[in-house]
mmCIF file with all atom_site columns, C-alpha atoms in Angstrom:
data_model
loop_
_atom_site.group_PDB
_atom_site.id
_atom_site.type_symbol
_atom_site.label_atom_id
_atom_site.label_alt_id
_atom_site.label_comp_id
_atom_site.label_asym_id
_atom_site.label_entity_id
_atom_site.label_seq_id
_atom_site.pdbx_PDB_ins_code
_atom_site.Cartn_x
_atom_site.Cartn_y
_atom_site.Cartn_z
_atom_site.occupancy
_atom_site.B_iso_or_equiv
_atom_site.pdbx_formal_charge
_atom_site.auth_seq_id
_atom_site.auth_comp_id
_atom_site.auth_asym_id
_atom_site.auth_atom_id
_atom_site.pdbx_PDB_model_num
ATOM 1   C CA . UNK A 1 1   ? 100.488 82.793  -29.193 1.00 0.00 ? 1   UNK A CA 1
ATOM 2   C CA . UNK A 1 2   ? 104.060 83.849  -29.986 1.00 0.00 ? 2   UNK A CA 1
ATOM 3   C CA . UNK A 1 3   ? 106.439 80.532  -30.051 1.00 0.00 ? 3   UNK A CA 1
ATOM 4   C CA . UNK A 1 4   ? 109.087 83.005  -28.924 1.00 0.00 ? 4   UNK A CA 1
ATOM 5   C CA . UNK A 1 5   ? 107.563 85.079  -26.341 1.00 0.00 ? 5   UNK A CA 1
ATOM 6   C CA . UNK A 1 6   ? 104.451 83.545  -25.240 1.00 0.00 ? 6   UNK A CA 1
ATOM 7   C CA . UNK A 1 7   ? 100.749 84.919  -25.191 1.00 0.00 ? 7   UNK A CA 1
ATOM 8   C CA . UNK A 1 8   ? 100.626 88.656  -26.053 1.00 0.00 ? 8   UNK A CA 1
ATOM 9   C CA . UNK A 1 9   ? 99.383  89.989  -22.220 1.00 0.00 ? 9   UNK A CA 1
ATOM 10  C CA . UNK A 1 10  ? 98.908  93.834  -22.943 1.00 0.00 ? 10  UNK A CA 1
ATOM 11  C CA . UNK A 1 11  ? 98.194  96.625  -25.855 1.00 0.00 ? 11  UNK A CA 1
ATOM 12  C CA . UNK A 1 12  ? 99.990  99.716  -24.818 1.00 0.00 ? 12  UNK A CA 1
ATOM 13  C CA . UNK A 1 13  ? 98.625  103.144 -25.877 1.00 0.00 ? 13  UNK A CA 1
ATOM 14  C CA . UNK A 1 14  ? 100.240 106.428 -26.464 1.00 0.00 ? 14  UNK A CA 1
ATOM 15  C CA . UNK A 1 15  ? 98.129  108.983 -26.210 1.00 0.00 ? 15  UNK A CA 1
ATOM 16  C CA . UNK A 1 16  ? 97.525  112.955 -25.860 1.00 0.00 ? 16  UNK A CA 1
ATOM 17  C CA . UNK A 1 17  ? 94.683  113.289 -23.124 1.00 0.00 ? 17  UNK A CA 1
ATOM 18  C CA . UNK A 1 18  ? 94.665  109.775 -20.818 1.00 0.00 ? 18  UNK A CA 1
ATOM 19  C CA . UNK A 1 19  ? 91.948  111.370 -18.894 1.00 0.00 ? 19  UNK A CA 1
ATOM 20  C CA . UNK A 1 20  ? 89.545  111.512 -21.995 1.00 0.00 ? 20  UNK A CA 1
ATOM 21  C CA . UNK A 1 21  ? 91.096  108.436 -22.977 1.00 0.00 ? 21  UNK A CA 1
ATOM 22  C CA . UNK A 1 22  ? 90.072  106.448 -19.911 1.00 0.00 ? 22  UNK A CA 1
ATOM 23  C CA . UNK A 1 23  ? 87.106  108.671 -20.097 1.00 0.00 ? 23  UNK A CA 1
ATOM 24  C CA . UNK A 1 24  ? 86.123  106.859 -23.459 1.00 0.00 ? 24  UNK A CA 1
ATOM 25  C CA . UNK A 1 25  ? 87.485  103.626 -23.228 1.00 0.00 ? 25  UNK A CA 1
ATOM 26  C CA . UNK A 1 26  ? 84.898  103.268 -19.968 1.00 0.00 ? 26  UNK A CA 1
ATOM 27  C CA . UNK A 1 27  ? 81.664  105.368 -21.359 1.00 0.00 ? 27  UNK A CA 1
ATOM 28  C CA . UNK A 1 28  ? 81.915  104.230 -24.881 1.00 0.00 ? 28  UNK A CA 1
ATOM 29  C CA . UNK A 1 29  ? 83.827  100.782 -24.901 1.00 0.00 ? 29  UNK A CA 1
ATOM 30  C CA . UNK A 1 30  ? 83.297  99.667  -21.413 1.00 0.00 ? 30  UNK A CA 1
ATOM 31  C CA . UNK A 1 31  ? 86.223  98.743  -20.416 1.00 0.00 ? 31  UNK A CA 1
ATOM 32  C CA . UNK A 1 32  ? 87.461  98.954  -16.537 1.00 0.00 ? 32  UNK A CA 1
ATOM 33  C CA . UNK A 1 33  ? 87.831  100.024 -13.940 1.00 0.00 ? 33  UNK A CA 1
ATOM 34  C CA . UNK A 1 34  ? 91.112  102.131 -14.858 1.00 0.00 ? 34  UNK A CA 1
ATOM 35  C CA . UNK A 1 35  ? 93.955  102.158 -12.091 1.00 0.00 ? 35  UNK A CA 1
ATOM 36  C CA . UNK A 1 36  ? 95.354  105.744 -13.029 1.00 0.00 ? 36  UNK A CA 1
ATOM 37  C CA . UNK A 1 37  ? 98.845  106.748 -11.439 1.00 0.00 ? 37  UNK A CA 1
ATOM 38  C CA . UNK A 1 38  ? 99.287  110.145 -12.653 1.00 0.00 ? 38  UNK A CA 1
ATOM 39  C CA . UNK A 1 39  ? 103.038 109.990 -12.069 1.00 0.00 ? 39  UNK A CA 1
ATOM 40  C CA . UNK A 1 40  ? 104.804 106.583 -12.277 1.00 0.00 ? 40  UNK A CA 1
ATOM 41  C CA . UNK A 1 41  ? 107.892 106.117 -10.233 1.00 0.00 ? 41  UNK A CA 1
ATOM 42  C CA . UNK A 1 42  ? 109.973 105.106 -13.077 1.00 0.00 ? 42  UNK A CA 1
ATOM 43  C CA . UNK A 1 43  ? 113.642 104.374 -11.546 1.00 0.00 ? 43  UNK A CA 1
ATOM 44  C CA . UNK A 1 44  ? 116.879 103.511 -13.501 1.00 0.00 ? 44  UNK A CA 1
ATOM 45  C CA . UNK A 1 45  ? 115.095 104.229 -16.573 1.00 0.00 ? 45  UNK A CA 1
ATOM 46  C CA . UNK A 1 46  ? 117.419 104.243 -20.171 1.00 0.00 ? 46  UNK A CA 1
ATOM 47  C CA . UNK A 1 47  ? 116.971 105.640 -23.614 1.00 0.00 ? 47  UNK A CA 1
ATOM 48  C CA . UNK A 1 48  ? 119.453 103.790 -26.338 1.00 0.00 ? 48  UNK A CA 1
ATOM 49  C CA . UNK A 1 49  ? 121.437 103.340 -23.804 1.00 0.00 ? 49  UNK A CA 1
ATOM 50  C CA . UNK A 1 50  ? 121.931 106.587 -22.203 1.00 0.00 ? 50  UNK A CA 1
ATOM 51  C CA . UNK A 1 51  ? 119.955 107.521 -18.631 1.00 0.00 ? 51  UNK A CA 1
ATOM 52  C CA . UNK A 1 52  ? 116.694 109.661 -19.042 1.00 0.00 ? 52  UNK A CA 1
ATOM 53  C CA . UNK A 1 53  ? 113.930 110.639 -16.878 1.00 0.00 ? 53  UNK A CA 1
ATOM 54  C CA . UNK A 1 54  ? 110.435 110.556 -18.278 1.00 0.00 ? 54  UNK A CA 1
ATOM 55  C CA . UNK A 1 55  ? 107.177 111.849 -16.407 1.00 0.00 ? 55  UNK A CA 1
ATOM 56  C CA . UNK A 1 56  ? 104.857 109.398 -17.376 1.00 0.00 ? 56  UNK A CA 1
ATOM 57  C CA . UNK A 1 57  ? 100.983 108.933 -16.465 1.00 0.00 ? 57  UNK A CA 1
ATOM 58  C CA . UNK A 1 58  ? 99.836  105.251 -16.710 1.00 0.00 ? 58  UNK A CA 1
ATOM 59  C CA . UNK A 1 59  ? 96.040  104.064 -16.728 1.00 0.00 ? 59  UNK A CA 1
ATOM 60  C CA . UNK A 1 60  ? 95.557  99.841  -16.303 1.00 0.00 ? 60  UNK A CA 1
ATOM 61  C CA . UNK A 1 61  ? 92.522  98.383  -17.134 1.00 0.00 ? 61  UNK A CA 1
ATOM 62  C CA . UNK A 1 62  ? 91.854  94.594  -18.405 1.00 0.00 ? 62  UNK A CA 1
ATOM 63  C CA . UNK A 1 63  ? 89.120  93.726  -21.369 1.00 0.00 ? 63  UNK A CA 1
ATOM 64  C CA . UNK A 1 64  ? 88.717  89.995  -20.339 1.00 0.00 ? 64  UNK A CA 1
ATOM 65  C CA . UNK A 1 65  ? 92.903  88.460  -19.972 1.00 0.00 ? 65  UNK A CA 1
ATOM 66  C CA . UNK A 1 66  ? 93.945  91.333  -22.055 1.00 0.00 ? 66  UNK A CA 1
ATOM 67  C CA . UNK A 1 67  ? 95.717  94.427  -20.420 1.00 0.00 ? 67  UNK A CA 1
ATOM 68  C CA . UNK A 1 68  ? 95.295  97.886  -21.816 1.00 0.00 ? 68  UNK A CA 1
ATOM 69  C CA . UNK A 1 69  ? 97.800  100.139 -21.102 1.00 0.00 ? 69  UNK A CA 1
ATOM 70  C CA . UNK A 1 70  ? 96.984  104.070 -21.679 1.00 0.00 ? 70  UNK A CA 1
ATOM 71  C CA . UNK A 1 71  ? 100.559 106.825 -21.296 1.00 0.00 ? 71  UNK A CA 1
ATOM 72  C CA . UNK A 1 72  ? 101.099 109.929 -21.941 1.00 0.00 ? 72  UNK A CA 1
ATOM 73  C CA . UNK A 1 73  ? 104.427 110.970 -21.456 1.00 0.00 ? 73  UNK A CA 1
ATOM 74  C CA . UNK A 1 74  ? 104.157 114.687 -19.463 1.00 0.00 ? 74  UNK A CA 1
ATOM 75  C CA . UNK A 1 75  ? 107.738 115.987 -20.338 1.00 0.00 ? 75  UNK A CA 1
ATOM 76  C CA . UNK A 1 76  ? 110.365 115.956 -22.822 1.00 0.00 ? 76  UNK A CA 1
ATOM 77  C CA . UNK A 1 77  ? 112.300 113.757 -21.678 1.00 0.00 ? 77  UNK A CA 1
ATOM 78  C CA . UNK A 1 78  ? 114.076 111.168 -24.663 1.00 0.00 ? 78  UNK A CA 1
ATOM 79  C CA . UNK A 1 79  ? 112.017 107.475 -24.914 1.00 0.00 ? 79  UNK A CA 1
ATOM 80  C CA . UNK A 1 80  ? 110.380 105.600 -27.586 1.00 0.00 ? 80  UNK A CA 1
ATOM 81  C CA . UNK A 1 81  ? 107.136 107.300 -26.348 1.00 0.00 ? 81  UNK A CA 1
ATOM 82  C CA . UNK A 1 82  ? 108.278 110.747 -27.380 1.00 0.00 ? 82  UNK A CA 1
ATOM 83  C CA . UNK A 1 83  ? 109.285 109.213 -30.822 1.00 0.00 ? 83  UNK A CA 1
ATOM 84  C CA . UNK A 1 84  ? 105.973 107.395 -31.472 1.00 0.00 ? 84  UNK A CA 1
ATOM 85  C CA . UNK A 1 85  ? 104.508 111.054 -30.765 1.00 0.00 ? 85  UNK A CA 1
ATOM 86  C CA . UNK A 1 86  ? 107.103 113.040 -32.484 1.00 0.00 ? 86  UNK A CA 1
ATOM 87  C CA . UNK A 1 87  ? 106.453 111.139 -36.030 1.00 0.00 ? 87  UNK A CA 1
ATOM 88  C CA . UNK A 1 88  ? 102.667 112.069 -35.738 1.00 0.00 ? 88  UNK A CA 1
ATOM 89  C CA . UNK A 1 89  ? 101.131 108.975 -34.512 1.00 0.00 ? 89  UNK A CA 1
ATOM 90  C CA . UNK A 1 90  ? 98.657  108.525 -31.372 1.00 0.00 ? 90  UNK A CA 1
ATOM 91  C CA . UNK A 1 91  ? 97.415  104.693 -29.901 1.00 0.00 ? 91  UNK A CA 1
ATOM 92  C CA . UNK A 1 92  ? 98.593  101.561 -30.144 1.00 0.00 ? 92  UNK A CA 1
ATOM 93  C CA . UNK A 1 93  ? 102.410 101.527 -29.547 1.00 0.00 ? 93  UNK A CA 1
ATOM 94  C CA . UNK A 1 94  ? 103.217 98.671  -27.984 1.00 0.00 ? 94  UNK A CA 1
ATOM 95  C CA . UNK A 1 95  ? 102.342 94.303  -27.549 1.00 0.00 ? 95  UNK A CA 1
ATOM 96  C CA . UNK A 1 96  ? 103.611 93.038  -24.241 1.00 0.00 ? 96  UNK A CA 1
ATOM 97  C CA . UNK A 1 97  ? 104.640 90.019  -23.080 1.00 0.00 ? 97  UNK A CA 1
ATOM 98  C CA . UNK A 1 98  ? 104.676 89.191  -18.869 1.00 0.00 ? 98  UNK A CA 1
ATOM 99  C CA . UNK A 1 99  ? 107.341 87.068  -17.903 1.00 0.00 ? 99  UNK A CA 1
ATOM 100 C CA . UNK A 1 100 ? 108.382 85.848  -13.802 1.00 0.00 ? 100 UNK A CA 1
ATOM 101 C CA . UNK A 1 101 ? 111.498 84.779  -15.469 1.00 0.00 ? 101 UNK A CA 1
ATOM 102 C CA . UNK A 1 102 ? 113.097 88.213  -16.491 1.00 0.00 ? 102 UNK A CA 1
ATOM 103 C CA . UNK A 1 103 ? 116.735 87.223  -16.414 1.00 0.00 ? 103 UNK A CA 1
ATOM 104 C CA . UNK A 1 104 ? 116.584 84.460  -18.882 1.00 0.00 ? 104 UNK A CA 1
ATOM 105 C CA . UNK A 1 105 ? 114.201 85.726  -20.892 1.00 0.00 ? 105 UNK A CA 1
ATOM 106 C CA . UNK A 1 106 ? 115.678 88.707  -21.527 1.00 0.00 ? 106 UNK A CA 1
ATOM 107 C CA . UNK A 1 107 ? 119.196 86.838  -22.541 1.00 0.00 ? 107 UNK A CA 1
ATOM 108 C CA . UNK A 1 108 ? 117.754 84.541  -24.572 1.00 0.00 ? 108 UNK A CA 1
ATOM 109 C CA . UNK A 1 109 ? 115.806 87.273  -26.475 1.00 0.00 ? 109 UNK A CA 1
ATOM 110 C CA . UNK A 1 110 ? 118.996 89.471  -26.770 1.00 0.00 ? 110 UNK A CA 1
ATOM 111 C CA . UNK A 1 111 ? 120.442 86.410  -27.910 1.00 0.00 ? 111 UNK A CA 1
ATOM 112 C CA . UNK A 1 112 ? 118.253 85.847  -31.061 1.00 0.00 ? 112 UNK A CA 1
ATOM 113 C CA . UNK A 1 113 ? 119.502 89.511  -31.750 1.00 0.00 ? 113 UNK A CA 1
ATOM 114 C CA . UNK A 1 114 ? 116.657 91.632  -30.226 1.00 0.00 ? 114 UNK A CA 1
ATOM 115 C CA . UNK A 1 115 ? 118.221 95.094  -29.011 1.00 0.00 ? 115 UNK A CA 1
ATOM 116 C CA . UNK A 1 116 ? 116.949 96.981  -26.199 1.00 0.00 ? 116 UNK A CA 1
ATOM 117 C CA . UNK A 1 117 ? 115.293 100.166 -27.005 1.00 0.00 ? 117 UNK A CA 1
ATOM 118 C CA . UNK A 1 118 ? 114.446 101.210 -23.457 1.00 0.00 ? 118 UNK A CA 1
ATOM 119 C CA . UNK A 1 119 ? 114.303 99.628  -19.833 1.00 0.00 ? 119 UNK A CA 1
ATOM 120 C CA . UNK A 1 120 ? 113.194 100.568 -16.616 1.00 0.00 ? 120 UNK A CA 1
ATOM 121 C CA . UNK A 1 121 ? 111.746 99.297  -13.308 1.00 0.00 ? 121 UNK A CA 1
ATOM 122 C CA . UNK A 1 122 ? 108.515 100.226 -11.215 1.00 0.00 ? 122 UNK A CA 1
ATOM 123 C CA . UNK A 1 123 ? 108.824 98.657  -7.867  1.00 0.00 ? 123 UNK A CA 1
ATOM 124 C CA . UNK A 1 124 ? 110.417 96.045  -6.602  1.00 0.00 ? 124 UNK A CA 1
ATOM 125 C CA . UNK A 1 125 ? 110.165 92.800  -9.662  1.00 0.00 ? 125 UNK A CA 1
ATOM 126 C CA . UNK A 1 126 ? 108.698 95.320  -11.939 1.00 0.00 ? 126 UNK A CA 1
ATOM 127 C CA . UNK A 1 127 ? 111.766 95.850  -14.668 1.00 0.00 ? 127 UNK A CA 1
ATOM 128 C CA . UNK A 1 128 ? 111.038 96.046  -18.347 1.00 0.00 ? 128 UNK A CA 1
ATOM 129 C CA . UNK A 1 129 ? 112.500 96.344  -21.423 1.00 0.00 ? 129 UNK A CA 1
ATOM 130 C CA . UNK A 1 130 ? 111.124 97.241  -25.266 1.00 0.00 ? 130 UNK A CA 1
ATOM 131 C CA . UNK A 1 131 ? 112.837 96.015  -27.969 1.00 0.00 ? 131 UNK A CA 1
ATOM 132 C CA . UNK A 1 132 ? 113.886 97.976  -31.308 1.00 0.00 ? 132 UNK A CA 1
ATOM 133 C CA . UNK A 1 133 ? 111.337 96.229  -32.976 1.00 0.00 ? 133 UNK A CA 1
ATOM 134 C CA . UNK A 1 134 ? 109.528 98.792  -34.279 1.00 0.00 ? 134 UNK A CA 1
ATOM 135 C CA . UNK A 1 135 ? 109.407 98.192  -38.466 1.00 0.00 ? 135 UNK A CA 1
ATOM 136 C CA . UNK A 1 136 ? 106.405 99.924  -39.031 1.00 0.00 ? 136 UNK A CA 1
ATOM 137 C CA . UNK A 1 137 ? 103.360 102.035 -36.254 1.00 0.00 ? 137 UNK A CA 1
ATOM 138 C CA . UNK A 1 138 ? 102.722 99.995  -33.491 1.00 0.00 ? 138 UNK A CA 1
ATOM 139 C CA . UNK A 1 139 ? 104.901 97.284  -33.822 1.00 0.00 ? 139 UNK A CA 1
ATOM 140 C CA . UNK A 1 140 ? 107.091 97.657  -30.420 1.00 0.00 ? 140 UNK A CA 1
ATOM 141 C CA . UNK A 1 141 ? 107.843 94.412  -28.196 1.00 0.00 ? 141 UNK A CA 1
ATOM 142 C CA . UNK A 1 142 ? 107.594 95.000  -24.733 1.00 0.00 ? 142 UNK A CA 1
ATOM 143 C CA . UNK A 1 143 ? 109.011 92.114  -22.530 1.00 0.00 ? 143 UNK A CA 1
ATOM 144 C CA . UNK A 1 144 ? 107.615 92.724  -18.898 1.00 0.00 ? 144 UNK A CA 1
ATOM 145 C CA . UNK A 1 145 ? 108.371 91.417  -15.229 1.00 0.00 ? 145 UNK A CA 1
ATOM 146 C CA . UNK A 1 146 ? 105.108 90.355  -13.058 1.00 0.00 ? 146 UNK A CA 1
ATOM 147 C CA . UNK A 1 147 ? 107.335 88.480  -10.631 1.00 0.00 ? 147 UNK A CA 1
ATOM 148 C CA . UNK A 1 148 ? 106.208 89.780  -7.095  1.00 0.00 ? 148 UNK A CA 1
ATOM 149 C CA . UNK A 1 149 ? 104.077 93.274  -6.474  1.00 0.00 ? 149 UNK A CA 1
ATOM 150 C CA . UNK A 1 150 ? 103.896 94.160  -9.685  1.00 0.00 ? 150 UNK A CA 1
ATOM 151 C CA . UNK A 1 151 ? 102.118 90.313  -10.818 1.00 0.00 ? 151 UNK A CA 1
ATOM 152 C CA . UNK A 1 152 ? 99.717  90.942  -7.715  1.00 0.00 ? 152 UNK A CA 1
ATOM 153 C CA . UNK A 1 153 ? 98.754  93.859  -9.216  1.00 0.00 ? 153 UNK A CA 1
ATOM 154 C CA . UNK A 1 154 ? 98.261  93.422  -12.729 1.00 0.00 ? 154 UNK A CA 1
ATOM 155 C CA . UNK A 1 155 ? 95.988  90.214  -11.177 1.00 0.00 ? 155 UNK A CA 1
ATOM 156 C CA . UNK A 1 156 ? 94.349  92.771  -9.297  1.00 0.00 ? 156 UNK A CA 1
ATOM 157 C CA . UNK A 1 157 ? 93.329  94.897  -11.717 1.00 0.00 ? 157 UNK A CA 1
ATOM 158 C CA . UNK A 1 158 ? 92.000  91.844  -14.030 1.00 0.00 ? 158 UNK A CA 1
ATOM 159 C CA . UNK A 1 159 ? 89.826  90.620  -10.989 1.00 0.00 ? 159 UNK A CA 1
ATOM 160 C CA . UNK A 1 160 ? 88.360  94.384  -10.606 1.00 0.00 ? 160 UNK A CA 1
ATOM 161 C CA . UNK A 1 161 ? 87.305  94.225  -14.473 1.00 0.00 ? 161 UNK A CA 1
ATOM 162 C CA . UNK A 1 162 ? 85.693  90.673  -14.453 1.00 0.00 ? 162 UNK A CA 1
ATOM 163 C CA . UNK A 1 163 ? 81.891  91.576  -13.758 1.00 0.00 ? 163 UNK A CA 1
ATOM 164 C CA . UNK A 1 164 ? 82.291  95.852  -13.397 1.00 0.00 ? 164 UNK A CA 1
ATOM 165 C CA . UNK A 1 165 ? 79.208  96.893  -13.320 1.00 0.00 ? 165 UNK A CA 1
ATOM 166 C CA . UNK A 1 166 ? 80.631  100.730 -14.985 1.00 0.00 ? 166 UNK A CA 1
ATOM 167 C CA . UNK A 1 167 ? 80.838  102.361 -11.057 1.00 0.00 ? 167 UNK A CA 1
ATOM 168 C CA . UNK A 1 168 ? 83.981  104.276 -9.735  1.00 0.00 ? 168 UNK A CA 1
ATOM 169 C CA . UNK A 1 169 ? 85.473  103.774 -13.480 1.00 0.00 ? 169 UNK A CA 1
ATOM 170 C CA . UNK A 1 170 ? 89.353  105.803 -12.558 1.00 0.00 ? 170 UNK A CA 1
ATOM 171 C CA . UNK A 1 171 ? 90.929  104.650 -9.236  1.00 0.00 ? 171 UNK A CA 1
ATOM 172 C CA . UNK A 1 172 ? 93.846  105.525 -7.943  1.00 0.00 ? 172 UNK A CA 1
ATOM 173 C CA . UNK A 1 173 ? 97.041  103.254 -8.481  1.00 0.00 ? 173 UNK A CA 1
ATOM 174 C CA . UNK A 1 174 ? 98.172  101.255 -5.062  1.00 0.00 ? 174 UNK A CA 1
ATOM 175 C CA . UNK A 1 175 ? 101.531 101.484 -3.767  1.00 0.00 ? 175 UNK A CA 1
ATOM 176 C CA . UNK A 1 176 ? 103.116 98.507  -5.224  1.00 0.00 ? 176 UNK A CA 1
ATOM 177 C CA . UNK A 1 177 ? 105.464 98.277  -2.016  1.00 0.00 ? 177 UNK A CA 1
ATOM 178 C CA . UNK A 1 178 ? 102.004 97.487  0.185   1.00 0.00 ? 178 UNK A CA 1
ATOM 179 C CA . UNK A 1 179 ? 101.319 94.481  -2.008  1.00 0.00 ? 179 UNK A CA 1
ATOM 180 C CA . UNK A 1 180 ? 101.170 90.745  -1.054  1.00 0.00 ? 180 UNK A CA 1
ATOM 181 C CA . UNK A 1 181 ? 99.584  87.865  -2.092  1.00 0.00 ? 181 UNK A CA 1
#
């Protein structure tokens, strides 16, 4: 566990084809069920600073507590995902940590001199930055709110993996706003 951000919570992949991907990471790894949203309503989204508006498919599944995130970023829009792509590299892009206390952890992370990269929310609670942390592949800090909807969720889709018997493997991502505990 990180002594400054807690336990790593998700493993975020960039990749070409997130239907194969889901594809394999269920027939060959058996990992799911996948919760695929093939267009994620990304709002108030920034790149270095400066607005951007990525189309962006996002598959969810959980191997035991840990999250695996598949993207692939469907335009050309400017974000760290287009980078990791652009220099040649495919999978694991990003560690995440999930915080409830965004606010503070967020200023006392910029405070230890961690600069935002890109940020964005999904939903209502659902805002998240990633840190320029990237010193070599794969190396990106994501730091995550699961206050709210997007918390129910992500508990959702761990509860759907625990015991999956390998049936209806891709299902659809729920409307965060319909949501409650």
């Amino acid at each position: 566990m990180s002594r400054f951000f807690g336990e790593i919570r998700q493993v975020g992949y960039v990749v070409p084809d997130i239907e194969a991907a889901m594809h394999h990471w269920s027939n060959v790894l058996g990992v799911g069920p996948w919760f695929y949203a093939p267009k994620v309503p990304v709002e108030k989204f920034f790149y270095k600073g400066q607005a951007s508006s990525p189309v962006t498919s996002v598959a969810l599944a959980n191997s035991g507590p840990l999250q695996v995130e598949l993207i692939q970023q469907r335009n050309d829009a400017p974000t760290m995902y287009r980078d990791f792509v652009l220099a040649g590299r495919s999978g694991a892009q990003h560690v995440a940590y999930w915080t409830e206390s965004f606010e503070a952890d967020l200023k006392r992370l910029t405070a230890q001199g961690l600069k935002i990269g890109m940020q964005g929310e999904v939903g209502r609670n659902g805002r998240y930055v990633y840190f320029e942390t990237e010193f070599h592949p794969g190396t990106v800090v994501e730091l995550s709110e699961v206050a709210g909807p997007k918390g129910i969720l992500f508990r959702k889709i761990r509860e759907a993996s625990q015991g999956w018997d390998g049936k209806d493997p891709i299902r659809p991502f729920p409307d965060l706003s319909t949501l409650v505990g």
